[in-house]
Coordinates of C-alpha atoms in Angstrom, one line a residue:
M1 CA 0.2 0.0 -0.1
A2 CA 1.4 3.3 -0.9
Y3 CA 2.6 5.7 1.7
Q4 CA -0.3 8.0 3.1
P5 CA 1.3 11.2 4.8
T6 CA -1.9 12.0 6.6
V7 CA -4.5 9.8 7.9
F8 CA -8.2 10.2 9.5
R9 CA -8.6 9.9 13.1
W10 CA -11.4 10.1 15.8
E11 CA -11.1 12.1 18.9
V12 CA -13.4 11.3 21.7
T13 CA -14.5 14.7 23.4
E14 CA -17.2 12.9 25.5
E15 CA -17.5 9.1 26.6
N16 CA -21.1 8.9 27.9
P17 CA -22.8 10.3 25.9
P18 CA -20.5 9.3 23.0
K19 CA -19.2 12.2 21.2
G20 CA -16.3 13.1 19.3
R21 CA -14.7 14.7 15.9
C22 CA -12.8 13.7 12.9
L23 CA -9.4 14.7 12.3
E24 CA -7.0 14.4 9.5
V25 CA -3.4 14.1 11.0
D26 CA -0.1 13.3 9.7
S27 CA 0.6 9.6 9.6
K28 CA 4.3 10.0 11.6
T29 CA 3.4 11.9 15.0
F30 CA -0.5 11.5 14.8
G31 CA -1.6 15.4 14.9
E32 CA 1.9 16.9 16.3
V33 CA 2.7 18.1 12.8
F34 CA -0.5 18.2 11.1
K35 CA -3.8 18.5 12.2
K36 CA -7.3 19.7 10.9
R37 CA -10.7 19.2 11.6
V38 CA -13.0 17.4 8.9
P39 CA -16.4 16.2 8.3
S40 CA -17.0 13.3 10.5
D41 CA -17.9 11.0 7.6
N42 CA -14.4 10.7 6.8
C43 CA -13.9 8.7 9.7
R44 CA -16.9 6.6 9.6
P45 CA -16.3 3.1 9.2
K46 CA -17.9 0.8 6.5
E47 CA -21.5 -0.1 6.7
D48 CA -21.0 -3.6 7.9
Q49 CA -18.7 -2.0 11.0
V50 CA -21.2 0.2 12.4
T51 CA -24.1 -0.3 14.5
T52 CA -26.6 1.8 16.8
L53 CA -26.2 2.7 20.4
W54 CA -29.3 3.5 22.5
L55 CA -29.5 5.5 25.8
Q56 CA -32.8 5.3 27.7
K57 CA -33.7 8.0 30.0
S58 CA -33.5 6.6 33.6
D59 CA -36.2 8.6 34.8
G60 CA -39.0 7.9 32.3
P61 CA -39.3 7.3 28.6
G62 CA -37.3 8.6 25.9
G63 CA -33.7 8.3 24.9
R64 CA -30.8 9.5 22.7
C65 CA -30.0 7.2 19.5
Y66 CA -26.3 7.3 18.4
Q67 CA -24.8 5.4 15.4
V68 CA -21.5 4.0 16.7
D69 CA -18.3 1.7 15.4
K70 CA -19.2 -2.0 16.3
E71 CA -15.7 -2.6 18.0
S72 CA -15.7 0.2 20.4
L73 CA -19.4 1.6 20.7
G74 CA -18.5 4.9 19.8
Q75 CA -14.7 5.2 21.0
G76 CA -14.1 5.1 17.4
Y77 CA -16.8 6.8 15.6
S78 CA -19.9 8.3 16.8
R79 CA -22.9 10.6 15.7
S80 CA -26.0 11.3 16.9
V81 CA -29.2 9.9 14.8
G82 CA -33.0 9.5 14.8
Q83 CA -34.9 8.0 17.5
K84 CA -36.1 5.6 15.5
D85 CA -33.0 4.2 13.8
C86 CA -32.7 2.8 17.6
E87 CA -36.7 1.0 17.4
P88 CA -35.9 -2.7 17.8
Q89 CA -38.2 -4.7 15.2
V90 CA -40.8 -5.8 17.8
L91 CA -42.8 -3.3 19.6
E92 CA -45.7 -3.0 21.9
N93 CA -47.7 0.1 22.0
H94 CA -49.6 1.0 25.4
L95 CA -52.1 3.8 25.2
I96 CA -52.3 5.3 28.7
E97 CA -54.6 8.3 29.7
G98 CA -55.1 9.3 25.9
K99 CA -50.9 9.2 25.3
C100 CA -49.0 6.7 23.3
Y101 CA -45.9 4.9 24.4
L102 CA -43.7 2.3 22.6
K103 CA -41.7 -0.3 24.5
G104 CA -39.5 -3.3 22.9
E105 CA -36.0 -5.0 23.7
R106 CA -33.3 -4.4 21.3
E107 CA -31.2 -7.3 20.1
D108 CA -28.2 -6.0 22.4
G109 CA -30.6 -5.9 25.1
A110 CA -31.0 -2.7 25.9
I111 CA -34.7 -1.3 26.7
F112 CA -36.5 0.8 24.1
L113 CA -39.0 3.2 25.9
V114 CA -40.4 6.0 24.3
S115 CA -43.7 8.4 24.0
A116 CA -44.8 9.0 20.5
P117 CA -47.5 10.5 18.3
K118 CA -51.0 8.9 19.3
K119 CA -51.4 7.5 15.8
R120 CA -48.9 4.8 16.5
C121 CA -50.8 3.2 19.0
K122 CA -54.1 3.4 16.9
P123 CA -55.6 -0.3 16.5
Q124 CA -55.8 -1.6 13.2
Q125 CA -59.7 -1.9 13.6
V126 CA -61.4 1.4 13.6
V127 CA -64.4 3.2 12.6
I128 CA -64.3 6.6 10.7
K129 CA -66.3 9.0 11.9
F130 CA -67.2 12.5 11.7
I131 CA -67.6 15.0 14.6
P132 CA -69.3 18.2 14.1
A133 CA -68.6 21.4 15.9
S134 CA -71.2 23.1 17.9
D135 CA -71.6 25.6 15.5
G136 CA -72.5 23.1 12.8
L137 CA -70.4 24.8 10.3
S138 CA -67.4 23.0 10.6
G139 CA -66.0 19.6 12.3
R140 CA -63.6 17.0 12.4
C141 CA -62.9 13.8 11.0
V142 CA -61.7 11.0 13.8
S143 CA -60.9 6.9 13.8
Y144 CA -63.1 5.2 16.7
D145 CA -62.3 2.5 18.6
K146 CA -65.3 0.7 19.9
T147 CA -63.2 -1.3 22.5
S148 CA -61.6 1.4 24.2
G149 CA -63.6 4.5 23.4
E150 CA -60.3 6.2 22.3
K151 CA -60.4 8.6 19.3
F152 CA -57.5 9.2 16.3
N153 CA -57.8 12.7 14.7
E154 CA -57.8 11.8 10.9
P155 CA -57.5 14.5 7.9
L156 CA -61.0 15.4 7.2
K157 CA -60.8 14.2 3.5
K158 CA -61.1 10.6 5.0
C159 CA -64.7 11.7 6.4
R160 CA -65.7 13.1 3.0
P161 CA -68.4 10.9 1.6
H162 CA -68.6 10.4 -2.1
S163 CA -71.9 11.7 -2.6
I164 CA -72.1 15.8 -1.4
D165 CA -74.6 19.0 -1.8
Y166 CA -73.1 22.4 -2.1
L167 CA -75.0 24.9 0.4
T168 CA -75.2 28.4 0.2
L169 CA -75.8 29.8 4.4
Q170 CA -76.0 33.4 5.3
V171 CA -72.9 34.0 8.0
E172 CA -72.9 37.2 9.5
G173 CA -74.8 38.8 6.5
E174 CA -72.4 37.4 3.6
A175 CA -73.2 34.2 1.8
K176 CA -70.5 31.3 2.7
C177 CA -70.3 28.0 0.9
Y178 CA -70.3 24.6 2.4
E179 CA -70.1 21.4 0.9
V180 CA -72.2 18.5 3.0
S181 CA -73.2 14.9 3.1
K182 CA -76.2 14.5 0.1
E183 CA -77.5 11.5 2.6
E184 CA -76.7 12.5 5.9
G185 CA -76.8 16.6 5.8
A186 CA -74.4 18.9 7.8
Q187 CA -74.5 15.9 10.6
G188 CA -73.0 13.7 8.5
Y189 CA -70.3 15.9 7.1
I190 CA -69.8 19.6 6.4
K191 CA -66.9 21.9 5.3
K192 CA -66.5 25.4 4.0
V193 CA -65.0 25.9 0.8
N194 CA -64.6 28.7 -1.9
N195 CA -67.5 30.7 -3.0
E196 CA -67.6 29.8 -6.5
F197 CA -69.0 26.3 -6.2
C198 CA -72.2 28.2 -5.1
R199 CA -71.8 31.2 -6.5
P200 CA -75.0 32.3 -9.1
R201 CA -74.4 32.4 -13.0
E202 CA -75.2 35.7 -13.2
T203 CA -73.9 38.2 -10.6
H204 CA -73.4 42.0 -10.6
Y205 CA -71.4 44.4 -7.5
M206 CA -73.7 46.4 -4.9
W207 CA -72.0 49.0 -3.0
V208 CA -73.5 49.2 0.7
Q209 CA -72.3 52.7 3.2
T210 CA -72.2 50.6 6.1
K211 CA -70.2 53.3 8.0
E212 CA -69.2 57.0 7.8
K213 CA -65.9 56.5 6.4
S214 CA -66.2 52.8 4.8
G215 CA -68.4 50.3 3.2
Q216 CA -69.0 47.3 1.9
C217 CA -68.8 45.9 -1.8
Y218 CA -71.3 42.8 -2.1
L219 CA -71.3 40.3 -5.3
T220 CA -75.0 39.6 -5.7
S221 CA -77.3 37.5 -7.7
K222 CA -79.6 39.2 -10.7
N223 CA -82.0 37.0 -9.6
N224 CA -81.3 35.9 -6.2
S225 CA -81.5 39.3 -3.8
T226 CA -80.5 37.1 -0.8
Y227 CA -77.3 36.0 -1.9
R228 CA -74.6 38.7 -0.8
E229 CA -70.9 37.6 -0.9
G230 CA -68.5 40.1 0.1
V231 CA -65.7 41.2 -1.8
A232 CA -62.8 44.0 -1.9
P233 CA -64.3 47.6 -1.9
S234 CA -62.5 48.6 -4.8
K235 CA -64.6 46.1 -6.7
C236 CA -67.6 48.5 -6.6
F237 CA -65.7 51.5 -7.7
D238 CA -66.4 51.5 -11.0
L239 CA -70.2 51.3 -10.1
Y240 CA -69.6 55.3 -10.0
K241 CA -67.6 58.0 -11.3
T242 CA -65.0 58.6 -8.3
E243 CA -62.5 60.5 -7.3
T244 CA -60.1 61.0 -4.3
Q245 CA -60.6 63.2 -1.3
F246 CA -57.9 64.2 1.4
I247 CA -58.9 65.2 4.7
V248 CA -56.5 66.7 7.1
T249 CA -56.4 65.2 10.6
S250 CA -53.6 66.8 11.8
P251 CA -51.0 69.3 11.0
I252 CA -48.8 66.0 10.1
R253 CA -51.4 63.9 8.4
G254 CA -54.5 63.2 7.1
Q255 CA -57.2 60.6 5.3
C256 CA -57.6 59.7 2.0
F257 CA -60.9 58.5 0.3
V258 CA -62.5 57.2 -2.5
I259 CA -65.4 59.3 -3.3
D260 CA -68.5 59.3 -6.1
S261 CA -68.3 62.5 -7.6
Q262 CA -71.9 63.1 -8.1
T263 CA -72.5 63.5 -4.6
K264 CA -69.4 64.1 -3.3
G265 CA -69.3 60.9 -0.8
A266 CA -73.0 60.2 0.2
K267 CA -73.3 57.3 -2.2
L268 CA -69.8 56.0 -2.0
R269 CA -67.4 57.1 0.7
Q270 CA -64.4 54.4 1.3
F271 CA -61.1 54.8 3.4
V272 CA -58.0 54.0 1.3
A273 CA -54.2 54.3 1.9
P274 CA -52.7 57.8 1.7
E275 CA -50.6 57.0 -1.2
R276 CA -53.8 57.1 -3.1
C277 CA -54.0 60.9 -2.7
E278 CA -50.6 61.8 -2.8
P279 CA -49.7 64.4 -5.8
K280 CA -47.0 64.9 -7.4
G281 CA -44.3 68.2 -6.7
L282 CA -44.5 67.5 -2.6
E283 CA -41.9 69.7 -0.8
T284 CA -40.2 69.2 2.4
K285 CA -41.5 71.4 5.4
L286 CA -39.8 71.6 9.4
I287 CA -43.1 72.5 11.5
S288 CA -43.2 72.2 15.3
Y289 CA -46.4 70.1 16.5
Q290 CA -47.1 69.1 20.0
E291 CA -43.7 70.9 21.3
R292 CA -41.8 68.5 18.8
P293 CA -40.5 69.0 15.4
Y294 CA -41.7 67.2 12.5
C295 CA -40.6 67.0 8.8
I296 CA -43.5 67.0 6.6
E297 CA -43.8 66.4 2.6
I298 CA -46.8 68.6 1.9
D299 CA -48.9 70.4 -1.1
L300 CA -47.5 74.0 -1.2
K301 CA -50.6 75.0 -3.5
D302 CA -52.8 74.2 -0.4
L303 CA -51.2 74.7 2.7
S304 CA -54.5 74.5 4.9
G305 CA -56.5 71.7 3.4
G306 CA -53.7 69.8 1.1
F307 CA -51.9 66.6 1.5
R308 CA -49.3 66.3 3.8
K309 CA -47.5 63.5 5.5
S310 CA -44.7 63.0 8.2
V311 CA -41.4 61.7 7.1
P312 CA -38.4 61.2 8.6
L313 CA -36.7 64.2 10.5
K314 CA -33.3 63.7 8.5
K315 CA -35.3 64.6 4.9
C316 CA -35.6 68.5 6.7
Y317 CA -31.8 68.5 7.9
E318 CA -29.6 70.9 5.7
S319 CA -26.1 69.6 5.6
L320 CA -23.2 72.4 6.5
E321 CA -20.9 69.7 5.3
D322 CA -19.0 69.9 8.2
F323 CA -17.7 66.1 10.1
T324 CA -16.4 65.4 13.2
W325 CA -14.7 61.9 13.9
V326 CA -15.0 61.0 17.6
L327 CA -13.0 57.5 18.5
D328 CA -14.3 55.1 20.6
E329 CA -13.0 55.4 24.2
K330 CA -12.8 51.7 24.9
D331 CA -11.8 50.3 21.4
P332 CA -9.0 52.3 20.0
L333 CA -9.8 50.9 16.5
K334 CA -13.2 52.1 16.6
G335 CA -15.1 55.3 16.0
V336 CA -18.1 57.1 14.8
C337 CA -18.6 60.3 12.4
Y338 CA -20.9 63.1 13.0
E339 CA -22.5 65.4 10.4
K340 CA -23.0 69.3 11.6
V341 CA -26.5 69.9 10.0
A342 CA -29.1 72.9 10.6
L343 CA -32.4 72.1 11.3
G344 CA -34.4 75.2 11.1
G345 CA -32.8 77.7 12.9
Q346 CA -30.7 75.4 15.4
V347 CA -27.6 73.6 14.7
Q348 CA -27.3 69.7 15.6
Y349 CA -24.9 66.6 15.0
R350 CA -26.2 63.4 13.6
L351 CA -24.4 60.2 13.0
T352 CA -23.5 59.5 9.6
K353 CA -21.5 57.1 7.4
K354 CA -17.5 56.7 8.8
E355 CA -16.4 57.4 4.8
K356 CA -18.2 61.2 5.3
C357 CA -15.1 61.7 7.8
R358 CA -12.4 60.2 5.6
P359 CA -9.2 62.3 5.4
E360 CA -7.2 63.6 2.2
K361 CA -4.5 61.2 3.3
T362 CA -4.7 57.7 4.7
H363 CA -2.8 54.6 4.9
F364 CA -3.4 51.1 5.4
K365 CA -2.3 48.9 8.2
W366 CA -2.7 45.5 9.1
Q367 CA -3.6 44.9 13.2
V368 CA -3.2 41.4 15.2
E369 CA -3.6 41.5 19.2
S370 CA -0.9 39.0 19.9
K371 CA 1.3 36.1 18.5
K372 CA -1.2 33.6 19.2
K373 CA -4.1 35.5 17.5
V374 CA -2.0 36.5 14.3
L375 CA -4.3 34.7 12.3
L376 CA -6.9 36.9 13.0
G377 CA -5.8 40.0 12.0
K378 CA -7.5 42.8 10.0
C379 CA -7.0 45.6 7.6
Y380 CA -7.4 49.1 8.7
E381 CA -7.5 52.5 7.0
L382 CA -6.2 55.5 9.3
D383 CA -5.3 59.1 8.9
K384 CA -1.8 59.2 7.6
E385 CA -0.8 61.9 10.3
K386 CA -3.1 61.5 13.5
G387 CA -3.8 57.7 13.1
P388 CA -6.7 56.6 14.9
Q389 CA -7.7 59.8 16.4
G390 CA -8.2 61.3 13.6
F391 CA -10.1 58.1 11.7
V392 CA -9.8 54.9 11.5
M393 CA -12.0 52.1 9.7
M394 CA -11.8 48.4 9.0
V395 CA -11.6 47.5 5.1
A396 CA -10.9 44.8 3.0
R397 CA -7.8 43.0 3.7
K398 CA -6.9 43.2 -0.2
F399 CA -6.0 46.9 1.0
C400 CA -3.2 45.6 3.2
K401 CA -1.7 42.7 0.8
P402 CA 2.3 43.5 0.6
K403 CA 3.8 43.7 -2.7
E404 CA 6.4 40.7 -2.6
P405 CA 5.3 37.0 -2.9
L406 CA 3.5 35.5 -0.2
V407 CA 4.5 32.1 0.8
V408 CA 2.6 28.8 2.6
R409 CA 2.5 28.5 5.9
Y410 CA 0.7 26.0 8.3
F411 CA -0.3 26.9 11.4
H412 CA -0.8 24.3 14.5
P413 CA -4.3 25.0 16.1
N414 CA -2.9 23.8 19.6
E415 CA -0.7 27.2 19.2
Y416 CA -2.6 29.4 17.0
E417 CA -6.4 30.4 17.5
R418 CA -8.1 29.3 14.1
G419 CA -5.2 27.7 12.9
G420 CA -4.6 26.3 9.4
C421 CA -3.1 26.5 6.1
Y422 CA -2.3 30.1 5.1
L423 CA -0.8 32.6 2.8
V424 CA 1.4 35.1 4.9
D425 CA 4.2 38.0 4.5
K426 CA 7.4 36.6 4.1
E427 CA 9.1 39.0 6.8
T428 CA 6.6 38.1 9.7
L429 CA 4.8 35.1 8.7
G430 CA 1.6 36.6 9.4
G431 CA 2.2 39.9 11.2
L432 CA 1.7 41.6 8.1
Y433 CA -0.7 40.2 6.6
S434 CA -2.8 36.7 6.2
V435 CA -5.2 34.8 4.0
R436 CA -6.8 31.3 4.6
T437 CA -6.0 28.8 1.6
D438 CA -6.6 25.6 0.4
V439 CA -5.2 23.0 2.9
K440 CA -3.6 21.1 0.0
K441 CA -0.7 23.9 -0.5
C442 CA 0.3 23.1 3.0
K443 CA 0.1 19.4 2.6
M444 CA 2.6 19.9 -0.4
E445 CA 4.9 22.0 1.8
L446 CA 5.2 19.8 4.6
F447 CA 5.1 16.3 2.7
G448 CA 5.9 16.8 -0.9
P449 CA 3.8 16.0 -4.2
P450 CA 2.2 12.5 -3.9
P451 CA 4.1 9.3 -4.9

């Protein structure tokens, strides 16, 4: 067999329950020279060399199921799997106080006792039955065990009879469509369905003004006035010649209505989204309302009754193009930028993008905390003269990349935080620049090309 520079090895992290991780290590020292965590499947034995291990709870039903190696039962490989993978072939089910329990003995002698969905305890011989709700407009389907009296929920479609009728019922003043059992009526089966199954062939829309600011649009039958199906108000707008009307409710907002043009809202008045009344050419204006400043967008053609809406205060700021950098008191590599703005007759400062405080002259610097954290380095842009006091911002690492060629180095995870294979600067081996790279490059560096 050809020499393999690295092998996969299972490392136990916890014995009970069995837990671990798969590592790729060098063949000579088994991890002192090279060690890398890899997916667990790399350490998984062949199919005929794995089994399941069940750890039953000591205080009741339930437990954990693991797939483990047969030889050591978890010392060489383990992973958590679904409870069903550990079920023995022969199971007893017990229904106790409406709850289902499964019990059996595994081939390894372990007792398997778990709680399960109630349907797992359903007997083979049951009677399907529809149970109507108290309102008579709905119900549920169950399978009924005559011996024990237990009921098991079933999909409603299991109770749907072959022969059904469609029935229109008035519910809260609106027509609703139901399918019911043709032989037994609603007591045998009833379910609400789409109104299209009950809708008359010839229909038209009818508007009813139910409230001062809103109404209801109905789809009705031309021949049967008792059929009324509620639909969206907009369906009735075409019954009238309409226009929009905006009513001011406060200095900063108002309400928008669709009204009939003939009577100006006596026949049709419906509250709609404010955007429907929004005209073009709105202007921003700063006002004071309830002792607070508000920025509004307003129709200047009608300052008293025209459209207006409140918008973020920043839309009324007037930038003075004056920016101030403030360094964080706790972190010397963080800071915020403030913009000087005029709000009415007052001058204020507000947070803005860091880039607004960038000086004309900056430089890039690679920053690391310690030798152990050398691979966690980050690239920063700083004020060339004042350093972080003048400006500092983390940027993409590419800005700190040295002009000189980089070298491949492997950093052992026992010695470095977030170790692995990296491209680093030749001078300091990571102190000036580092970026993770393909581990194959480090294997080539450590062990040479494959034979």
